[in-house]
Amino acid sequence: MNKNLKRISQGALGFFALLGATTHAQIINEVVIEGTVDSFNNYYYQNAVPEELLSAATFRFVVEEDTSAPVSYAYENINAFAHKQYQNPLQSISYQFFDVEGNEIAALSFLGFELSLENMSLSNSYFQESFSQQYPSFAQWWAEGSVGADWVNFGGYIRDEFSTEDFFTTYVPYPLLTSRTASASYFFGWFSYSSSEQGYRYLEFNGTVTSVAGGVADADGDGFADDVDACSVSLMDESVMFGGWLDSGVTNHVDASGCTVMDHYAACQPAEQEETSRFSRFQPRYSGPSYCEKQVSYELNGDGVIDYTEARMLRDALYMSYRSQPK
């Protein structure tokens, strides 16, 4: 399960299209891929593979990714596969290598195994979901930046070898890998370095995946993992709608608990529709917003979810939805 959940409100983009900004909560999701090292290669000017890495038997690849990052490219072939690419989604990327006895191999002086957001200049993630056995599903992450005076670029990808398990737990709004063991998926990793002392070096390795600790489930796609989402089946309209027809013009923001503005209104009980009179025990009266519904805009404004102008727009639209009929 994800170890680090960091939540903020920020703009997000819709699936397969660059849409208007809506407020989503950010989740920094951790993916951990472990497996065996099958072979190392270094093709650039026949530079030798560092001696320390010749004893590497297993690897651990870890990325922290921002699941609210906007999609930068998307394509879907309904008969074969879907592609999704994200620009600068990574918060960190790292490798660990271990010998046959399980001892960690220290990072080499010219070959660091980690990039954090602070020294990362560019990152990318790329996913393919397969709809047929002809095209394998895969996920790839890479980043570049500087370690001291050296430039570094490294990453890795995992490819489905046509296993019977689902490769992705979900593909919308952000692809999340299915956690599993003994996956036998193929892994490819690479390192590219430019150093004043070592010159340019390129190193790659092939591996077999033994386990994947993938993403967290987010059933309603609001950016909050189901296990921390107070409203796990949120009303996800882009703007706040009243009565199913009246558009308030206010963005359907998500609050710090994972509930949208519309969720707050939906939680209110309907106003009493009848009252007692001397002519009849029950007499219909004017139907208007309940006390609970009237308080929603004030409470959300007080919590900083919406501003004063949005609160006023919500109140106006709420009353209008009771006084008017859908057109």
mmCIF file of C-alpha atoms in Angstrom:
data_model
loop_
_atom_site.group_PDB
_atom_site.id
_atom_site.type_symbol
_atom_site.label_atom_id
_atom_site.label_comp_id
_atom_site.label_asym_id
_atom_site.label_seq_id
_atom_site.Cartn_x
_atom_site.Cartn_y
_atom_site.Cartn_z
ATOM 1 C CA MET A 1 0.000 0.000 0.000
ATOM 2 C CA ASN A 2 1.132 3.522 -0.666
ATOM 3 C CA LYS A 3 3.364 4.814 2.131
ATOM 4 C CA ASN A 4 3.270 8.519 1.408
ATOM 5 C CA LEU A 5 -0.007 10.277 0.719
ATOM 6 C CA LYS A 6 0.466 13.993 0.146
ATOM 7 C CA ARG A 7 -2.670 15.939 -0.637
ATOM 8 C CA ILE A 8 -3.049 19.394 -2.152
ATOM 9 C CA SER A 9 -5.662 21.037 -4.381
ATOM 10 C CA GLN A 10 -4.550 21.720 -7.912
ATOM 11 C CA GLY A 11 -5.723 21.735 -11.532
ATOM 12 C CA ALA A 12 -6.086 18.444 -13.359
ATOM 13 C CA LEU A 13 -6.913 17.424 -16.906
ATOM 14 C CA GLY A 14 -9.508 15.004 -18.208
ATOM 15 C CA PHE A 15 -8.793 11.666 -19.840
ATOM 16 C CA PHE A 16 -7.697 11.793 -23.508
ATOM 17 C CA ALA A 17 -8.317 15.536 -23.736
ATOM 18 C CA LEU A 18 -6.965 18.815 -22.410
ATOM 19 C CA LEU A 19 -9.976 20.169 -20.596
ATOM 20 C CA GLY A 20 -10.746 23.145 -18.396
ATOM 21 C CA ALA A 21 -9.178 23.115 -14.938
ATOM 22 C CA THR A 22 -10.938 21.283 -12.130
ATOM 23 C CA THR A 23 -9.671 20.886 -8.616
ATOM 24 C CA HIS A 24 -8.267 17.500 -7.725
ATOM 25 C CA ALA A 25 -6.371 16.236 -4.744
ATOM 26 C CA GLN A 26 -2.832 15.139 -5.424
ATOM 27 C CA ILE A 27 -1.608 11.717 -4.387
ATOM 28 C CA ILE A 28 2.060 10.846 -4.538
ATOM 29 C CA ASN A 29 1.915 7.148 -5.301
ATOM 30 C CA GLU A 30 4.840 4.792 -4.768
ATOM 31 C CA VAL A 31 5.558 1.922 -7.169
ATOM 32 C CA VAL A 32 8.097 -0.709 -6.148
ATOM 33 C CA ILE A 33 9.299 -3.299 -8.668
ATOM 34 C CA GLU A 34 11.679 -6.071 -7.589
ATOM 35 C CA GLY A 35 13.288 -8.803 -9.631
ATOM 36 C CA THR A 36 16.389 -10.703 -10.678
ATOM 37 C CA VAL A 37 19.213 -9.209 -12.731
ATOM 38 C CA ASP A 38 19.659 -11.358 -15.823
ATOM 39 C CA SER A 39 22.428 -9.440 -17.587
ATOM 40 C CA PHE A 40 24.278 -6.117 -17.766
ATOM 41 C CA ASN A 41 25.433 -4.551 -21.010
ATOM 42 C CA ASN A 42 27.493 -1.515 -21.933
ATOM 43 C CA TYR A 43 27.663 -0.863 -25.664
ATOM 44 C CA TYR A 44 29.173 2.619 -25.688
ATOM 45 C CA TYR A 45 32.782 2.413 -26.880
ATOM 46 C CA GLN A 46 32.916 -1.028 -25.248
ATOM 47 C CA ASN A 47 33.295 0.448 -21.780
ATOM 48 C CA ALA A 48 33.350 -2.348 -19.248
ATOM 49 C CA VAL A 49 30.451 -2.941 -16.878
ATOM 50 C CA PRO A 50 31.556 -1.664 -13.429
ATOM 51 C CA GLU A 51 33.071 -4.552 -11.520
ATOM 52 C CA GLU A 52 30.885 -3.957 -8.479
ATOM 53 C CA LEU A 53 27.744 -4.528 -10.519
ATOM 54 C CA LEU A 54 28.929 -7.846 -11.909
ATOM 55 C CA SER A 55 27.898 -9.397 -8.567
ATOM 56 C CA ALA A 56 24.361 -7.948 -8.732
ATOM 57 C CA ALA A 57 21.772 -10.721 -8.472
ATOM 58 C CA THR A 58 18.586 -8.753 -7.729
ATOM 59 C CA PHE A 59 17.309 -5.199 -8.110
ATOM 60 C CA ARG A 60 14.723 -2.903 -6.553
ATOM 61 C CA PHE A 61 13.271 -0.078 -8.679
ATOM 62 C CA VAL A 62 11.190 2.615 -6.932
ATOM 63 C CA VAL A 63 9.338 5.599 -8.368
ATOM 64 C CA GLU A 64 7.145 8.151 -6.666
ATOM 65 C CA GLU A 65 4.650 9.561 -9.166
ATOM 66 C CA ASP A 66 2.119 12.365 -9.025
ATOM 67 C CA THR A 67 -1.167 10.757 -10.077
ATOM 68 C CA SER A 68 -2.795 14.163 -10.680
ATOM 69 C CA ALA A 69 -0.206 15.114 -13.318
ATOM 70 C CA PRO A 70 -1.877 16.194 -16.591
ATOM 71 C CA VAL A 71 -1.779 13.788 -19.516
ATOM 72 C CA SER A 72 0.455 15.228 -22.247
ATOM 73 C CA TYR A 73 -0.369 12.708 -24.950
ATOM 74 C CA ALA A 74 -3.045 10.047 -25.363
ATOM 75 C CA TYR A 75 -4.173 7.742 -28.103
ATOM 76 C CA GLU A 76 -6.577 4.821 -28.204
ATOM 77 C CA ASN A 77 -7.023 2.103 -30.785
ATOM 78 C CA ILE A 78 -10.184 0.346 -29.616
ATOM 79 C CA ASN A 79 -9.093 -2.923 -31.215
ATOM 80 C CA ALA A 80 -5.544 -3.035 -29.908
ATOM 81 C CA PHE A 81 -4.241 -0.687 -27.206
ATOM 82 C CA ALA A 82 -4.348 2.682 -25.479
ATOM 83 C CA HIS A 83 -1.366 4.978 -24.913
ATOM 84 C CA LYS A 84 -0.989 7.609 -22.208
ATOM 85 C CA GLN A 85 2.031 9.808 -21.547
ATOM 86 C CA TYR A 86 2.653 12.263 -18.701
ATOM 87 C CA GLN A 87 5.121 15.140 -18.525
ATOM 88 C CA ASN A 88 7.056 15.668 -15.287
ATOM 89 C CA PRO A 89 4.998 13.328 -13.059
ATOM 90 C CA LEU A 90 7.885 11.943 -10.993
ATOM 91 C CA GLN A 91 8.866 13.050 -7.508
ATOM 92 C CA SER A 92 11.727 10.570 -7.227
ATOM 93 C CA ILE A 93 13.251 7.582 -9.007
ATOM 94 C CA SER A 94 15.828 5.159 -7.607
ATOM 95 C CA TYR A 95 17.517 1.785 -7.924
ATOM 96 C CA GLN A 96 19.034 -0.606 -5.430
ATOM 97 C CA PHE A 97 21.146 -3.612 -6.385
ATOM 98 C CA PHE A 98 21.888 -6.615 -4.183
ATOM 99 C CA ASP A 99 24.323 -9.512 -4.413
ATOM 100 C CA VAL A 100 23.332 -13.160 -4.174
ATOM 101 C CA GLU A 101 23.472 -12.992 -0.365
ATOM 102 C CA GLY A 102 21.125 -10.001 -0.240
ATOM 103 C CA ASN A 103 23.772 -7.388 0.562
ATOM 104 C CA GLU A 104 23.181 -3.994 -1.018
ATOM 105 C CA ILE A 105 25.764 -2.840 -3.545
ATOM 106 C CA ALA A 106 26.719 0.759 -2.808
ATOM 107 C CA ALA A 107 26.225 3.374 -5.522
ATOM 108 C CA LEU A 108 29.447 3.960 -7.451
ATOM 109 C CA SER A 109 31.208 7.300 -7.211
ATOM 110 C CA PHE A 110 30.347 8.068 -10.839
ATOM 111 C CA LEU A 111 27.069 6.156 -10.944
ATOM 112 C CA GLY A 112 24.400 7.431 -8.552
ATOM 113 C CA PHE A 113 21.255 5.343 -8.298
ATOM 114 C CA GLU A 114 18.766 8.038 -7.282
ATOM 115 C CA LEU A 115 17.213 11.275 -8.515
ATOM 116 C CA SER A 116 14.913 13.350 -6.329
ATOM 117 C CA LEU A 117 12.647 16.231 -7.305
ATOM 118 C CA GLU A 118 15.286 18.727 -6.141
ATOM 119 C CA ASN A 119 17.873 17.638 -8.716
ATOM 120 C CA MET A 120 15.469 16.475 -11.429
ATOM 121 C CA SER A 121 15.144 18.695 -14.501
ATOM 122 C CA LEU A 122 12.745 16.533 -16.521
ATOM 123 C CA SER A 123 10.723 13.348 -16.056
ATOM 124 C CA ASN A 124 8.262 11.302 -18.033
ATOM 125 C CA SER A 125 5.972 8.310 -17.615
ATOM 126 C CA TYR A 126 4.439 6.293 -20.423
ATOM 127 C CA PHE A 127 1.809 3.555 -20.296
ATOM 128 C CA GLN A 128 0.256 1.146 -22.750
ATOM 129 C CA GLU A 129 -2.870 -0.846 -21.956
ATOM 130 C CA SER A 130 -3.356 -3.830 -24.246
ATOM 131 C CA PHE A 131 -6.730 -4.958 -25.552
ATOM 132 C CA SER A 132 -5.294 -7.999 -27.302
ATOM 133 C CA GLN A 133 -2.391 -10.426 -27.024
ATOM 134 C CA GLN A 134 -0.728 -8.829 -30.035
ATOM 135 C CA TYR A 135 0.467 -5.782 -28.070
ATOM 136 C CA PRO A 136 1.850 -6.290 -24.544
ATOM 137 C CA SER A 137 0.919 -3.842 -21.794
ATOM 138 C CA PHE A 138 3.815 -1.935 -20.304
ATOM 139 C CA ALA A 139 4.758 0.988 -18.070
ATOM 140 C CA GLN A 140 7.872 3.131 -18.339
ATOM 141 C CA TRP A 141 9.412 5.870 -16.187
ATOM 142 C CA TRP A 142 12.534 7.943 -16.744
ATOM 143 C CA ALA A 143 14.086 11.130 -15.433
ATOM 144 C CA GLU A 144 17.136 13.289 -16.011
ATOM 145 C CA GLY A 145 18.963 15.794 -13.875
ATOM 146 C CA SER A 146 22.278 16.504 -12.221
ATOM 147 C CA VAL A 147 24.213 14.791 -9.464
ATOM 148 C CA GLY A 148 26.884 17.259 -8.421
ATOM 149 C CA ALA A 149 28.593 18.381 -11.618
ATOM 150 C CA ASP A 150 27.476 15.300 -13.554
ATOM 151 C CA TRP A 151 24.469 14.925 -15.820
ATOM 152 C CA VAL A 152 22.449 11.742 -15.425
ATOM 153 C CA ASN A 153 19.514 10.119 -17.214
ATOM 154 C CA PHE A 154 18.036 6.808 -16.120
ATOM 155 C CA GLY A 155 14.817 4.866 -15.941
ATOM 156 C CA GLY A 156 13.149 1.544 -16.533
ATOM 157 C CA TYR A 157 10.117 -0.197 -17.920
ATOM 158 C CA ILE A 158 8.100 -3.273 -17.090
ATOM 159 C CA ARG A 159 6.414 -5.240 -19.875
ATOM 160 C CA ASP A 160 3.613 -7.749 -19.554
ATOM 161 C CA GLU A 161 4.633 -11.159 -20.818
ATOM 162 C CA PHE A 162 1.013 -12.113 -21.500
ATOM 163 C CA SER A 163 0.250 -13.164 -17.945
ATOM 164 C CA THR A 164 -3.288 -14.043 -16.910
ATOM 165 C CA GLU A 165 -3.369 -11.227 -14.332
ATOM 166 C CA ASP A 166 -4.539 -7.689 -15.061
ATOM 167 C CA PHE A 167 -1.505 -5.494 -15.689
ATOM 168 C CA PHE A 168 -3.271 -2.325 -14.475
ATOM 169 C CA THR A 169 -5.587 -2.061 -11.482
ATOM 170 C CA THR A 170 -7.049 0.995 -13.171
ATOM 171 C CA TYR A 171 -6.164 2.988 -16.269
ATOM 172 C CA VAL A 172 -8.373 6.017 -15.540
ATOM 173 C CA PRO A 173 -7.676 8.728 -14.557
ATOM 174 C CA TYR A 174 -4.043 7.658 -13.982
ATOM 175 C CA PRO A 175 -2.705 4.164 -14.720
ATOM 176 C CA LEU A 176 -1.939 2.159 -11.588
ATOM 177 C CA LEU A 177 -0.131 -1.184 -11.730
ATOM 178 C CA THR A 178 -1.697 -4.248 -10.158
ATOM 179 C CA SER A 179 0.253 -5.423 -7.114
ATOM 180 C CA ARG A 180 1.361 -9.011 -7.540
ATOM 181 C CA THR A 181 4.110 -11.525 -6.852
ATOM 182 C CA ALA A 182 5.843 -13.970 -9.187
ATOM 183 C CA SER A 183 4.740 -11.879 -12.143
ATOM 184 C CA ALA A 184 7.550 -13.051 -14.472
ATOM 185 C CA SER A 185 7.207 -9.790 -16.391
ATOM 186 C CA TYR A 186 10.195 -8.477 -18.305
ATOM 187 C CA PHE A 187 12.143 -5.495 -16.952
ATOM 188 C CA PHE A 188 14.616 -3.250 -18.739
ATOM 189 C CA GLY A 189 16.668 -0.575 -16.985
ATOM 190 C CA TRP A 190 19.254 1.930 -18.182
ATOM 191 C CA PHE A 191 21.717 4.551 -16.952
ATOM 192 C CA SER A 192 23.265 7.323 -19.021
ATOM 193 C CA TYR A 193 25.957 9.539 -17.462
ATOM 194 C CA SER A 194 28.152 12.420 -18.548
ATOM 195 C CA SER A 195 31.009 13.071 -16.155
ATOM 196 C CA SER A 196 34.100 15.263 -16.390
ATOM 197 C CA GLU A 197 36.111 12.401 -14.891
ATOM 198 C CA GLN A 198 34.500 9.382 -16.516
ATOM 199 C CA GLY A 199 33.317 10.912 -19.795
ATOM 200 C CA TYR A 200 30.080 9.575 -21.254
ATOM 201 C CA ARG A 201 28.854 6.163 -20.069
ATOM 202 C CA TYR A 202 25.785 4.177 -20.956
ATOM 203 C CA LEU A 203 24.759 1.062 -19.069
ATOM 204 C CA GLU A 204 21.676 -1.115 -19.379
ATOM 205 C CA PHE A 205 20.394 -4.308 -17.830
ATOM 206 C CA ASN A 206 17.704 -6.921 -18.372
ATOM 207 C CA GLY A 207 15.725 -8.440 -15.541
ATOM 208 C CA THR A 208 12.808 -10.654 -14.622
ATOM 209 C CA VAL A 209 10.209 -9.164 -12.282
ATOM 210 C CA THR A 210 9.413 -11.138 -9.139
ATOM 211 C CA SER A 211 7.037 -8.703 -7.436
ATOM 212 C CA VAL A 212 5.181 -5.445 -8.038
ATOM 213 C CA ALA A 213 3.812 -3.187 -5.321
ATOM 214 C CA GLY A 214 1.603 -1.064 -7.508
ATOM 215 C CA GLY A 215 -0.862 1.723 -7.104
ATOM 216 C CA VAL A 216 -3.706 2.511 -4.775
ATOM 217 C CA ALA A 217 -7.352 2.067 -5.758
ATOM 218 C CA ASP A 218 -9.322 5.236 -6.529
ATOM 219 C CA ALA A 219 -12.781 4.112 -7.647
ATOM 220 C CA ASP A 220 -14.316 7.545 -8.266
ATOM 221 C CA GLY A 221 -11.207 9.092 -9.820
ATOM 222 C CA ASP A 222 -11.075 12.129 -7.520
ATOM 223 C CA GLY A 223 -7.385 11.653 -6.695
ATOM 224 C CA PHE A 224 -8.019 10.183 -3.222
ATOM 225 C CA ALA A 225 -7.240 6.548 -2.503
ATOM 226 C CA ASP A 226 -10.352 4.602 -1.520
ATOM 227 C CA ASP A 227 -9.002 3.805 1.941
ATOM 228 C CA VAL A 228 -8.654 7.520 2.807
ATOM 229 C CA ASP A 229 -11.587 8.876 0.779
ATOM 230 C CA ALA A 230 -14.525 10.046 2.914
ATOM 231 C CA CYS A 231 -16.695 10.016 -0.242
ATOM 232 C CA SER A 232 -15.534 6.986 -2.211
ATOM 233 C CA VAL A 233 -18.304 7.369 -4.821
ATOM 234 C CA SER A 234 -18.160 11.115 -5.409
ATOM 235 C CA LEU A 235 -20.389 13.133 -7.726
ATOM 236 C CA MET A 236 -17.745 14.150 -10.251
ATOM 237 C CA ASP A 237 -19.527 16.663 -12.500
ATOM 238 C CA GLU A 238 -17.106 19.346 -13.697
ATOM 239 C CA SER A 239 -19.248 22.142 -12.215
ATOM 240 C CA VAL A 240 -21.812 22.088 -9.409
ATOM 241 C CA MET A 241 -25.261 21.108 -10.707
ATOM 242 C CA PHE A 242 -28.549 21.545 -8.820
ATOM 243 C CA GLY A 243 -31.580 19.415 -9.513
ATOM 244 C CA GLY A 244 -29.690 17.634 -12.258
ATOM 245 C CA TRP A 245 -30.192 20.569 -14.656
ATOM 246 C CA LEU A 246 -29.128 23.945 -13.253
ATOM 247 C CA ASP A 247 -25.433 24.669 -13.728
ATOM 248 C CA SER A 248 -24.141 26.977 -10.994
ATOM 249 C CA GLY A 249 -20.994 27.822 -12.937
ATOM 250 C CA VAL A 250 -18.906 26.931 -9.867
ATOM 251 C CA THR A 251 -16.168 24.316 -10.193
ATOM 252 C CA ASN A 252 -17.046 21.108 -8.365
ATOM 253 C CA HIS A 253 -14.009 21.317 -6.068
ATOM 254 C CA VAL A 254 -12.739 18.400 -3.982
ATOM 255 C CA ASP A 255 -12.100 19.136 -0.302
ATOM 256 C CA ALA A 256 -9.364 17.750 1.945
ATOM 257 C CA SER A 257 -11.441 14.684 2.840
ATOM 258 C CA GLY A 258 -12.061 13.580 -0.753
ATOM 259 C CA CYS A 259 -15.634 14.921 -1.015
ATOM 260 C CA THR A 260 -16.791 17.184 -3.829
ATOM 261 C CA VAL A 261 -19.004 20.255 -3.381
ATOM 262 C CA MET A 262 -21.891 18.246 -4.848
ATOM 263 C CA ASP A 263 -21.264 15.483 -2.287
ATOM 264 C CA HIS A 264 -21.857 18.012 0.498
ATOM 265 C CA TYR A 265 -25.209 19.037 -0.949
ATOM 266 C CA ALA A 266 -26.200 15.423 -1.583
ATOM 267 C CA ALA A 267 -25.550 14.614 2.076
ATOM 268 C CA CYS A 268 -28.256 17.049 3.203
ATOM 269 C CA GLN A 269 -31.692 15.655 4.038
ATOM 270 C CA PRO A 270 -34.594 16.982 1.924
ATOM 271 C CA ALA A 271 -36.507 19.874 3.435
ATOM 272 C CA GLU A 272 -39.820 19.139 5.074
ATOM 273 C CA GLN A 273 -42.495 19.462 2.405
ATOM 274 C CA GLU A 274 -45.554 19.631 4.608
ATOM 275 C CA GLU A 275 -46.813 21.592 7.590
ATOM 276 C CA THR A 276 -49.817 21.421 9.905
ATOM 277 C CA SER A 277 -52.764 23.862 9.566
ATOM 278 C CA ARG A 278 -56.217 24.207 11.180
ATOM 279 C CA PHE A 279 -57.824 23.090 7.899
ATOM 280 C CA SER A 280 -55.896 19.887 7.524
ATOM 281 C CA ARG A 281 -53.336 18.046 9.511
ATOM 282 C CA PHE A 282 -50.955 18.261 6.535
ATOM 283 C CA GLN A 283 -50.942 21.121 4.090
ATOM 284 C CA PRO A 284 -48.442 21.593 1.244
ATOM 285 C CA ARG A 285 -46.209 24.620 1.517
ATOM 286 C CA TYR A 286 -43.550 26.297 -0.625
ATOM 287 C CA SER A 287 -40.627 23.969 -1.219
ATOM 288 C CA GLY A 288 -37.261 25.587 -0.607
ATOM 289 C CA PRO A 289 -33.709 24.695 0.372
ATOM 290 C CA SER A 290 -33.219 22.942 3.677
ATOM 291 C CA TYR A 291 -31.188 24.533 6.462
ATOM 292 C CA CYS A 292 -28.433 22.037 5.737
ATOM 293 C CA GLU A 293 -28.285 23.018 2.057
ATOM 294 C CA LYS A 294 -28.165 26.723 2.952
ATOM 295 C CA GLN A 295 -25.171 26.161 5.222
ATOM 296 C CA VAL A 296 -23.036 24.240 2.705
ATOM 297 C CA SER A 297 -21.666 27.315 0.897
ATOM 298 C CA TYR A 298 -20.824 29.062 4.195
ATOM 299 C CA GLU A 299 -19.029 26.007 5.548
ATOM 300 C CA LEU A 300 -17.040 25.383 2.375
ATOM 301 C CA ASN A 301 -16.071 29.050 2.198
ATOM 302 C CA GLY A 302 -14.955 28.930 5.823
ATOM 303 C CA ASP A 303 -12.848 25.845 5.102
ATOM 304 C CA GLY A 304 -11.188 27.545 2.124
ATOM 305 C CA VAL A 305 -12.609 25.118 -0.456
ATOM 306 C CA ILE A 306 -14.444 27.921 -2.307
ATOM 307 C CA ASP A 307 -14.091 31.694 -2.269
ATOM 308 C CA TYR A 308 -16.745 34.296 -1.425
ATOM 309 C CA THR A 309 -17.828 34.805 -5.049
ATOM 310 C CA GLU A 310 -18.290 31.074 -5.563
ATOM 311 C CA ALA A 311 -20.273 30.815 -2.320
ATOM 312 C CA ARG A 312 -22.644 33.548 -3.487
ATOM 313 C CA MET A 313 -23.054 31.859 -6.889
ATOM 314 C CA LEU A 314 -23.894 28.572 -5.179
ATOM 315 C CA ARG A 315 -26.530 30.198 -2.964
ATOM 316 C CA ASP A 316 -28.143 31.924 -5.952
ATOM 317 C CA ALA A 317 -28.190 28.723 -7.993
ATOM 318 C CA LEU A 318 -29.544 26.696 -5.059
ATOM 319 C CA TYR A 319 -32.559 28.996 -4.629
ATOM 320 C CA MET A 320 -33.094 29.203 -8.384
ATOM 321 C CA SER A 321 -33.207 25.400 -8.655
ATOM 322 C CA TYR A 322 -36.183 25.373 -6.236
ATOM 323 C CA ARG A 323 -38.022 28.305 -7.821
ATOM 324 C CA SER A 324 -37.619 27.406 -11.493
ATOM 325 C CA GLN A 325 -38.340 24.375 -13.597
ATOM 326 C CA PRO A 326 -35.797 22.679 -15.874
ATOM 327 C CA LYS A 327 -35.850 23.993 -19.431
#
